[in-house]
PDB file of C-alpha atoms in Angstrom:
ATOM      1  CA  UNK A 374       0.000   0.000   0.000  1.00  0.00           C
ATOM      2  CA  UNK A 375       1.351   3.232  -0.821  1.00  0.00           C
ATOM      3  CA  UNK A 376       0.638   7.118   0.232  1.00  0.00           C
ATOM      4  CA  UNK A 377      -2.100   7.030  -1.938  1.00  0.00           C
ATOM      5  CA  UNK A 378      -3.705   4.348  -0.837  1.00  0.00           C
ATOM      6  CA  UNK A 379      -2.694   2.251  -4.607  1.00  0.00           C
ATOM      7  CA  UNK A 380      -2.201  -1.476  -3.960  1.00  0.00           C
ATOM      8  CA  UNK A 381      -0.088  -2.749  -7.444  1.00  0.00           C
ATOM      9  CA  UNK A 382       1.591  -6.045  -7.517  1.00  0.00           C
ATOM     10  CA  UNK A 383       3.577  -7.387 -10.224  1.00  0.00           C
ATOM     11  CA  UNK A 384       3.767 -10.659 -11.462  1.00  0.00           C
ATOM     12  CA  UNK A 385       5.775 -11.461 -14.781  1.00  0.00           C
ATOM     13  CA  UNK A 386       4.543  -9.804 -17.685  1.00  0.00           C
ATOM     14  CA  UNK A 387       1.517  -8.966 -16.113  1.00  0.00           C
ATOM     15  CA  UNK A 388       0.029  -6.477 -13.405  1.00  0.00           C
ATOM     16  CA  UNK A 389      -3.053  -6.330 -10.754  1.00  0.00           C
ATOM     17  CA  UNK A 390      -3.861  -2.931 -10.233  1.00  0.00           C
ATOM     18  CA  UNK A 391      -6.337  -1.826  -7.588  1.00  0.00           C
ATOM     19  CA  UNK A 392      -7.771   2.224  -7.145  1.00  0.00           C
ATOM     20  CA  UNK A 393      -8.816   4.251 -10.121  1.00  0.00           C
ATOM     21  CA  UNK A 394      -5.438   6.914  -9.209  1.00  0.00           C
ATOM     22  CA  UNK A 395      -3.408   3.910 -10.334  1.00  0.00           C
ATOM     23  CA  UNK A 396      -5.469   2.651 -13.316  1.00  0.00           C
ATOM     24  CA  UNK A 397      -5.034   6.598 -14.140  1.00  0.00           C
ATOM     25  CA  UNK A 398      -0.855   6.714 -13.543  1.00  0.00           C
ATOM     26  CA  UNK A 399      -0.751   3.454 -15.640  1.00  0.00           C
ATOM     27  CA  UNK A 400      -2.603   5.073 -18.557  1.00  0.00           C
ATOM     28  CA  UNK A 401      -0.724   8.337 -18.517  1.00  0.00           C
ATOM     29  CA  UNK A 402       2.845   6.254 -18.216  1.00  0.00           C
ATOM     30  CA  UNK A 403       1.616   4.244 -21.058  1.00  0.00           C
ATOM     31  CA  UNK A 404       0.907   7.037 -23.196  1.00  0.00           C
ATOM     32  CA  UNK A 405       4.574   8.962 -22.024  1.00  0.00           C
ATOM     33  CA  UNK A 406       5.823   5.514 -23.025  1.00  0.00           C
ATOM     34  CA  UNK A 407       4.035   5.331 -26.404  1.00  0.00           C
ATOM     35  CA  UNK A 408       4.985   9.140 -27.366  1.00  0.00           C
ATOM     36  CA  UNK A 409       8.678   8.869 -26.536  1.00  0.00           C
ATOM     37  CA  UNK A 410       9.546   8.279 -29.916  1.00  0.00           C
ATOM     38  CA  UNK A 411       8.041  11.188 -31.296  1.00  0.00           C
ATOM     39  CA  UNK A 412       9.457  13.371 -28.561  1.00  0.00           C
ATOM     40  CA  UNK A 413      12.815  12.056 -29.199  1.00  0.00           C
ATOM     41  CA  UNK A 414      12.771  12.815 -32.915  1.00  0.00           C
ATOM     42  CA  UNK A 415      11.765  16.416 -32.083  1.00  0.00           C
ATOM     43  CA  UNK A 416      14.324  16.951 -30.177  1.00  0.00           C
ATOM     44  CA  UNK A 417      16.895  15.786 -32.214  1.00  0.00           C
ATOM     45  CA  UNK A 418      15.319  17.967 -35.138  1.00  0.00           C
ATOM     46  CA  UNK A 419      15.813  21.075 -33.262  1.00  0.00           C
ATOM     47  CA  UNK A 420      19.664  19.691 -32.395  1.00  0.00           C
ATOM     48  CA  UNK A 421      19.819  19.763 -36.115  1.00  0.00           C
ATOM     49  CA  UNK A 422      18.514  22.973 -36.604  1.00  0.00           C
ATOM     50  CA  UNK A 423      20.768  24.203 -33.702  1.00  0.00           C
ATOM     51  CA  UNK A 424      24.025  22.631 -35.539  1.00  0.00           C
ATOM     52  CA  UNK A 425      23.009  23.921 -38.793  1.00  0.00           C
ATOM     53  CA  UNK A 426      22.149  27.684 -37.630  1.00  0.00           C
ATOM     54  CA  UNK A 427      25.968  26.450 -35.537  1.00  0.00           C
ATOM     55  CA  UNK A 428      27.720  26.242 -38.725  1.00  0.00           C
ATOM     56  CA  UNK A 429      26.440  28.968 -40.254  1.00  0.00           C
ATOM     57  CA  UNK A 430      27.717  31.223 -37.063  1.00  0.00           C
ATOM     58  CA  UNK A 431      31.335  29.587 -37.433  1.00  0.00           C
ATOM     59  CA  UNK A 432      31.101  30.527 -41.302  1.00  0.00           C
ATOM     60  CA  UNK A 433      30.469  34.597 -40.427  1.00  0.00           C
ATOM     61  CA  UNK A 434      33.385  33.943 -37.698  1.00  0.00           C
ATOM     62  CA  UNK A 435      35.668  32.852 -40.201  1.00  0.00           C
ATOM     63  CA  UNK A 436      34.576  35.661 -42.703  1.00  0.00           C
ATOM     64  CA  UNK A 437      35.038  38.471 -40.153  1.00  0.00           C
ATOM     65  CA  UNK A 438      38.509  36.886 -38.920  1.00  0.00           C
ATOM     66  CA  UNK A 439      39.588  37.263 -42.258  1.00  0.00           C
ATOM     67  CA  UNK A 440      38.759  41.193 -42.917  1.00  0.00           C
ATOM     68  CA  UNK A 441      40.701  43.124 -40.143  1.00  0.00           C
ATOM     69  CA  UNK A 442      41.421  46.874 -40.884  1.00  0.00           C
ATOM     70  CA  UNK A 443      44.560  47.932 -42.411  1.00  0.00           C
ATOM     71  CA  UNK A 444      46.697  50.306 -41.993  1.00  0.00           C
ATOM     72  CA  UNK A 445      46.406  51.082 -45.876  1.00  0.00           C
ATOM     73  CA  UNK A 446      42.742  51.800 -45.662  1.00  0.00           C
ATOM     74  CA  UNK A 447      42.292  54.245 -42.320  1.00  0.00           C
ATOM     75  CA  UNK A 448      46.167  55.993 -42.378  1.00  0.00           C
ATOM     76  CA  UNK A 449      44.912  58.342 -39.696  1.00  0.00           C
ATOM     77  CA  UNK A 450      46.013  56.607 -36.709  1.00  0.00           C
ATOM     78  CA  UNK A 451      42.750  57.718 -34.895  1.00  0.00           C
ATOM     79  CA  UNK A 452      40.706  55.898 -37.980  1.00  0.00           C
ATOM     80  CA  UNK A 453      42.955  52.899 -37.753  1.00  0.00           C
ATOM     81  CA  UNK A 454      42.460  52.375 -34.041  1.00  0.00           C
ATOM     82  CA  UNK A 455      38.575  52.810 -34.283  1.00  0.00           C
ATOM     83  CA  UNK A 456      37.879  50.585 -36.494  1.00  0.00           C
ATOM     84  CA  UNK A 457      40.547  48.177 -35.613  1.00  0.00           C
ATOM     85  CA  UNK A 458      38.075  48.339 -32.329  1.00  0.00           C
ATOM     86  CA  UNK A 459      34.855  47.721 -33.977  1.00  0.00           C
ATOM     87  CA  UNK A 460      36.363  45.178 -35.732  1.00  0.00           C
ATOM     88  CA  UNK A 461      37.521  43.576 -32.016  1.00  0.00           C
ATOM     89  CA  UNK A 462      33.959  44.050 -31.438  1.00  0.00           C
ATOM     90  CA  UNK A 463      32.137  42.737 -34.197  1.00  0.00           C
ATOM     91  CA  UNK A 464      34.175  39.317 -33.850  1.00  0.00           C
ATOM     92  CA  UNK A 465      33.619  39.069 -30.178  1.00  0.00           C
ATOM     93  CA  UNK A 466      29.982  39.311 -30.515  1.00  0.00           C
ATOM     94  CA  UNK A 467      30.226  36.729 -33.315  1.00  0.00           C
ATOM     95  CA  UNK A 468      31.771  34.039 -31.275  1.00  0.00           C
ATOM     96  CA  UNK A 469      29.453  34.984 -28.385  1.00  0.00           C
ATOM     97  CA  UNK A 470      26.408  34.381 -30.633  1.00  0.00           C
ATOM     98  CA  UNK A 471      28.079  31.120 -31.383  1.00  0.00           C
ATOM     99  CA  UNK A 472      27.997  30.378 -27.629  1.00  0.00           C
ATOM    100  CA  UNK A 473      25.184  31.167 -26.844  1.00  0.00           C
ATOM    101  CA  UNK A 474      23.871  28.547 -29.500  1.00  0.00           C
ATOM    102  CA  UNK A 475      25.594  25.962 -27.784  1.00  0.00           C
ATOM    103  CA  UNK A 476      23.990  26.775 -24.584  1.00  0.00           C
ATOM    104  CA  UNK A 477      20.871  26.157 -26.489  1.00  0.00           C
ATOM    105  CA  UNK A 478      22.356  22.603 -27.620  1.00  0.00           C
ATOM    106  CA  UNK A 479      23.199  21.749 -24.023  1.00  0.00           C
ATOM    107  CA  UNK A 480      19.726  22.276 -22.925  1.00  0.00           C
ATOM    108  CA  UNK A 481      18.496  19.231 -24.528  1.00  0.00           C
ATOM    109  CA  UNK A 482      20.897  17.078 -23.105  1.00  0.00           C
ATOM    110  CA  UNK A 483      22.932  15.987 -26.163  1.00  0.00           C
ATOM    111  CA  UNK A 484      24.581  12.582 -25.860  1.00  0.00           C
ATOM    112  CA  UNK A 485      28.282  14.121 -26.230  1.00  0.00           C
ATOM    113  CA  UNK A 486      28.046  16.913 -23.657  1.00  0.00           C
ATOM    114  CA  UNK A 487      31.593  17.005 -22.998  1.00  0.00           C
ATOM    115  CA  UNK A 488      32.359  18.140 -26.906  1.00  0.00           C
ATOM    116  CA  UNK A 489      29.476  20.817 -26.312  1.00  0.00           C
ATOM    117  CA  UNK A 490      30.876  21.731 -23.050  1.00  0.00           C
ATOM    118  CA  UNK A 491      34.696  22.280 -24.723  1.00  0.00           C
ATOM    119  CA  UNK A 492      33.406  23.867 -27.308  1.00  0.00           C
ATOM    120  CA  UNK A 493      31.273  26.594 -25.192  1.00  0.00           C
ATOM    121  CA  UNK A 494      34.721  27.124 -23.042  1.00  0.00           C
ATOM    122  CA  UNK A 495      36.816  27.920 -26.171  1.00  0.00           C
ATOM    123  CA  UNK A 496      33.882  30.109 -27.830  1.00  0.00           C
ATOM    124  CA  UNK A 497      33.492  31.944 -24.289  1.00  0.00           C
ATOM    125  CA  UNK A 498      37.275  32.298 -24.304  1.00  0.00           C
ATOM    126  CA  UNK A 499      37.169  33.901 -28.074  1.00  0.00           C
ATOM    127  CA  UNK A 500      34.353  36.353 -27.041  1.00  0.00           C
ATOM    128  CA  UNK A 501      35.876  37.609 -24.226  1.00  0.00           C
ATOM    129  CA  UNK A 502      36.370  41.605 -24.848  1.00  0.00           C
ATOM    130  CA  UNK A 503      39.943  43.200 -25.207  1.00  0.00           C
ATOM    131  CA  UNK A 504      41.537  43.992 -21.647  1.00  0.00           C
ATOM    132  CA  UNK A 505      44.876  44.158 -19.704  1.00  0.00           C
ATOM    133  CA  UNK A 506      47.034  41.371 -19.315  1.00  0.00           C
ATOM    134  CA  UNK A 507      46.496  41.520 -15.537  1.00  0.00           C
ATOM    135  CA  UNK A 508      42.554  40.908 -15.973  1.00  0.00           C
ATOM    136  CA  UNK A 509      43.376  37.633 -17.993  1.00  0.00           C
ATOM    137  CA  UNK A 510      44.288  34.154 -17.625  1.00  0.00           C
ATOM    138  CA  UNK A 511      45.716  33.613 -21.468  1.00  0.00           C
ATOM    139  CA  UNK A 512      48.707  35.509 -22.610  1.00  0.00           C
ATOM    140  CA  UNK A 513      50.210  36.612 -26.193  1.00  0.00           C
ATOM    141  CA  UNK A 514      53.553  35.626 -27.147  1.00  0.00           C
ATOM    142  CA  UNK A 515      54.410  39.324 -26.139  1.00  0.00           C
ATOM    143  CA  UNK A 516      52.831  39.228 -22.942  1.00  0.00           C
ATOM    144  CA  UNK A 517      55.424  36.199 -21.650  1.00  0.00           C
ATOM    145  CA  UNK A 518      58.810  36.681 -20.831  1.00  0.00           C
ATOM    146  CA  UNK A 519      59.480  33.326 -22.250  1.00  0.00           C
ATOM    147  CA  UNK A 520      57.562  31.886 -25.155  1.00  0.00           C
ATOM    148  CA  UNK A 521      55.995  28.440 -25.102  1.00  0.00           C
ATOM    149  CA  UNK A 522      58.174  25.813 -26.888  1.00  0.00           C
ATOM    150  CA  UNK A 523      57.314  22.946 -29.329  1.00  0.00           C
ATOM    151  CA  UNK A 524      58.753  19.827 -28.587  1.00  0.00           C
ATOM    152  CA  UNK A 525      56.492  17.721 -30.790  1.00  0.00           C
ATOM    153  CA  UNK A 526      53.992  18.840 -33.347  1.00  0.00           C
ATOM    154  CA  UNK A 527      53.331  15.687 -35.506  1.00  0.00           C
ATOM    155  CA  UNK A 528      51.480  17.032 -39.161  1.00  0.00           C
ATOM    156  CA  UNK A 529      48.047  16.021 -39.697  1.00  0.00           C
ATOM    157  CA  UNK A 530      46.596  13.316 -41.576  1.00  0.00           C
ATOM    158  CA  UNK A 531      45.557  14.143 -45.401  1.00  0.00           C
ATOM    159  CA  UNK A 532      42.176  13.080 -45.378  1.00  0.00           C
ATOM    160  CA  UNK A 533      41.325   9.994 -48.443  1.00  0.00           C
ATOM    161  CA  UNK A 534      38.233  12.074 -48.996  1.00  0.00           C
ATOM    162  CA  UNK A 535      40.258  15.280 -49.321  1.00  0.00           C
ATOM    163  CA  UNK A 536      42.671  13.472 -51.294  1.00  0.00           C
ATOM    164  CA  UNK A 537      39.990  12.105 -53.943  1.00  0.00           C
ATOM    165  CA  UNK A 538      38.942  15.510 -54.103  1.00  0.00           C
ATOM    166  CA  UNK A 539      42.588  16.899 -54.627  1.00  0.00           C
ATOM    167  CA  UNK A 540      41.383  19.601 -51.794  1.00  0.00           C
ATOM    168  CA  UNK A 541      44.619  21.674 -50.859  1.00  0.00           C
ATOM    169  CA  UNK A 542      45.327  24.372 -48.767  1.00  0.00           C
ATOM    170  CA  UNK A 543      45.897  25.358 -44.918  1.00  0.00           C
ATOM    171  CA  UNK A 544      43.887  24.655 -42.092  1.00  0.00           C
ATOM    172  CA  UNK A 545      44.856  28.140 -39.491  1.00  0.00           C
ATOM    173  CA  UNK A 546      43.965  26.846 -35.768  1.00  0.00           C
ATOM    174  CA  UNK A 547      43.851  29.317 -32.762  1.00  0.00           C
ATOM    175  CA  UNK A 548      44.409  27.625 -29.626  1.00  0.00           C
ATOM    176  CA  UNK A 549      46.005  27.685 -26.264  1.00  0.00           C
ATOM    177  CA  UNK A 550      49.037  25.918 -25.097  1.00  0.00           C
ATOM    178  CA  UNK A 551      48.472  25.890 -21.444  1.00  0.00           C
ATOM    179  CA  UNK A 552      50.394  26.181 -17.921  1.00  0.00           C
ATOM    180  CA  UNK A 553      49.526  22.633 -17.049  1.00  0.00           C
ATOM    181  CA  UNK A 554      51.510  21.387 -20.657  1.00  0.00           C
ATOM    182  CA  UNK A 555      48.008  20.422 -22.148  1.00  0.00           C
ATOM    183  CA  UNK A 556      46.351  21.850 -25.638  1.00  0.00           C
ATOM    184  CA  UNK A 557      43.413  23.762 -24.908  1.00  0.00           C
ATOM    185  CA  UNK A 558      40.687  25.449 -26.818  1.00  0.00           C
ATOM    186  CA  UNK A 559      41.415  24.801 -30.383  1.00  0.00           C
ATOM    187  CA  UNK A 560      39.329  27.131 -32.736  1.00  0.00           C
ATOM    188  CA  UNK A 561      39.567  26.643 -36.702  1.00  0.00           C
ATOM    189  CA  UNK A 562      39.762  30.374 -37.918  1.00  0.00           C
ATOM    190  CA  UNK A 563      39.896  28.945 -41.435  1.00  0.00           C
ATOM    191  CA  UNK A 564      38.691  25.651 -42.591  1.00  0.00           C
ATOM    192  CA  UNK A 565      38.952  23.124 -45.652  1.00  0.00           C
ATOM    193  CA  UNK A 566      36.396  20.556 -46.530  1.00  0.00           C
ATOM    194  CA  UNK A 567      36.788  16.921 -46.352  1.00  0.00           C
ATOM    195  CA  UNK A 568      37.447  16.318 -42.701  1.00  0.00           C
ATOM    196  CA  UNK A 569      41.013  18.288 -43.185  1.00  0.00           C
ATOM    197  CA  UNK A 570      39.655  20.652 -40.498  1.00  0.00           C
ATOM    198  CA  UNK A 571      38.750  17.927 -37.802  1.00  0.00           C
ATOM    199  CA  UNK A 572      42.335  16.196 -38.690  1.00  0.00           C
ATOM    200  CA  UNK A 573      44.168  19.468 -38.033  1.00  0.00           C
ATOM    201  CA  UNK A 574      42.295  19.688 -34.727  1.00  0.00           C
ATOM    202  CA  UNK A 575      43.061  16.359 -33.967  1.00  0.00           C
ATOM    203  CA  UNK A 576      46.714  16.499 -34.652  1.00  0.00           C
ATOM    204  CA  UNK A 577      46.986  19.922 -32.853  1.00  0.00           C
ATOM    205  CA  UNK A 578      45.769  18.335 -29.114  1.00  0.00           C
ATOM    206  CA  UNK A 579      48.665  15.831 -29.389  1.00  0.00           C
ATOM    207  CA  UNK A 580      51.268  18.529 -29.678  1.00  0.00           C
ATOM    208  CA  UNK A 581      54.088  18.688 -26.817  1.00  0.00           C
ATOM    209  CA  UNK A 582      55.561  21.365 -25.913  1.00  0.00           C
ATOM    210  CA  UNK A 583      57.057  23.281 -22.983  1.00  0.00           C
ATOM    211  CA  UNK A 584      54.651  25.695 -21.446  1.00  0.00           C
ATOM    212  CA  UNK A 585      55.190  30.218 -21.273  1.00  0.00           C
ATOM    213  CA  UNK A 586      56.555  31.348 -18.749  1.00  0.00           C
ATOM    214  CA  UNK A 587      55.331  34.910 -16.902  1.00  0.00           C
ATOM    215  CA  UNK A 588      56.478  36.340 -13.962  1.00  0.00           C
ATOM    216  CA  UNK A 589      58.322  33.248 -13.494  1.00  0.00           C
ATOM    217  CA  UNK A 590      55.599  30.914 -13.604  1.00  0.00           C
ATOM    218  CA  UNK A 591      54.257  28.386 -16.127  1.00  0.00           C
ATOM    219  CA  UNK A 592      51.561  30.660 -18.070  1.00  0.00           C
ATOM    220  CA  UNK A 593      49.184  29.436 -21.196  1.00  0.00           C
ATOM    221  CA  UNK A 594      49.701  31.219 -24.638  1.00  0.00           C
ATOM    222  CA  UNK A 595      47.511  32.043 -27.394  1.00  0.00           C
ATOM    223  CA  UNK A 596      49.415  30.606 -30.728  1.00  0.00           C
ATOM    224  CA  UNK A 597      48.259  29.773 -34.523  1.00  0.00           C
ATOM    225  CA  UNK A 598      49.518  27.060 -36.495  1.00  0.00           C
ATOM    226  CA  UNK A 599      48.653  26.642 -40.174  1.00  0.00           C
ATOM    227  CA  UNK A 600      48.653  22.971 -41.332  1.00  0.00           C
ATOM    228  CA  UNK A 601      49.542  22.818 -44.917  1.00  0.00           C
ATOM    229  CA  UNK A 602      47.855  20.034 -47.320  1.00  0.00           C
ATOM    230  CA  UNK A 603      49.744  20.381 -50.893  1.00  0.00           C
ATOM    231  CA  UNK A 604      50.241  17.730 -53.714  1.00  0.00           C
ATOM    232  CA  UNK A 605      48.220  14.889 -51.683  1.00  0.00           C
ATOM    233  CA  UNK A 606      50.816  15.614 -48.792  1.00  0.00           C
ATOM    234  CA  UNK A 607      50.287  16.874 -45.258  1.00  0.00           C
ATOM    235  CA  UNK A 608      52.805  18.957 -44.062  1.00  0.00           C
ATOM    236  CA  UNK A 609      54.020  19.528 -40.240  1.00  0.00           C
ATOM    237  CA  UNK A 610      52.089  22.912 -38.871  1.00  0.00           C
ATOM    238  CA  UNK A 611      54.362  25.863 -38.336  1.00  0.00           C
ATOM    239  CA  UNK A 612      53.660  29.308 -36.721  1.00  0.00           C
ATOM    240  CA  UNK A 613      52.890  32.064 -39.243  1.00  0.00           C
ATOM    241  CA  UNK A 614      54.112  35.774 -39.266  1.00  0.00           C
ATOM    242  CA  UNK A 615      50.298  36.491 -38.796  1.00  0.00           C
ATOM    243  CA  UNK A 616      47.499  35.711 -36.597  1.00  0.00           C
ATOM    244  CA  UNK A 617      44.852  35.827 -38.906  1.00  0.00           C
TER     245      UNK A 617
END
């Protein structure tokens, strides 16, 4: 007898149910039962929408990345440094948006939270607004006294797809080489097709190398690598002149 005064016993595959509040529970865990299905396929619709509208975020990240002021076009110093802000702005806002769409993913419980949950850390990282070294936790190579090191940076793999397809090209990754010698928050800031991007990725979390140091302490470093695909080859990453 339970607090509702519901006597059920269970035999097998079958059940004696006694009080109309059970006969009611039984129908309404019945019909939860019979609808989980549909509910299920909903939710994995709007997943796929989320991904989709995902992608499309990443693609406008990639475009502004790619369009930073120049010198050339604002050579008023007062021009350059305004719109070299709004610039700062605009992509800050675009990763933001970006993690804010994960958030939305992570409310319906996907089955591979821990890749959401990395990926809202990196795109929370990226959206973070300019400030003073002092206020942050991730340094450029300029704000270390001693750069972080590679030891070991092993090229990635050249894709069979990508190679069918003779794709070539770079893959340019933004990530962090941390104080605690591990890769952290890998961003593609420009992509290839073909799974080259996710093999860059992949290659760039088993690099070892020997952490920053600041204010004589291990520190973690921003740092890009470009990964270089060329004549069906994939070439070992190396550090370009330029961020972006």
């Amino acid at each position: 007898m339970n607090s509702d005064g519901m006597n059920i016993s269970l035999t097998g595959w079958g059940c004696r149910v006694r009080g109309k509040g059970a006969i009611s529970s039984l129908v309404v865990g019945l019909l939860i039962i019979a609808a989980a299905p549909e509910i299920l396929a909903v939710q994995q619709t709007s997943v796929n929408q989320l991904e989709a509208k995902l992608n499309s975020q990443y693609r406008t990240i990639e475009k502004t990345i790619t369009g930073p002021p120049s010198r050339a076009q604002y050579p008023v110093a007062a021009d350059y440094h305004q719109h070299l802000r709004d610039w700062q702005d605009d992509l800050a806002q675009a990763f933001g948006a970006a993690a804010n769409t994960i958030k939305e993913i992570l409310k319906s419980d996907p089955p591979n939270t821990d890749y959401w949950r990395e990926r809202l850390e990196t795109l929370e990282l990226y959206a973070q607004p300019i400030s003073s070294p002092e206020e942050r936790k991730v340094f450029s190579s300029g704000e270390v006294q001693q750069s972080a090191r590679l030891i070991n940076a092993p090229a990635a793999e050249y894709t069979d797809q990508a190679r069918a397809a003779k794709v070539h090209g770079d893959v340019r990754l933004r990530l962090v080489l941390a104080s605690d010698g591990t890769v952290k928050n890998v961003f593609a800031i420009k992509s290839l097709p073909d799974g080259l991007t996710e093999s860059a990725m992949k290659a760039a979390r088993k690099i070892e190398f020997e952490p920053a140091i600041r204010n004589a302490k291990p520190a973690s470093q921003f740092i890009t690598l470009v990964y270089e695909f060329k004549d069906g080859q994939a070439r070992p990453p190396y550090i370009p002149k330029t961020i972006f």
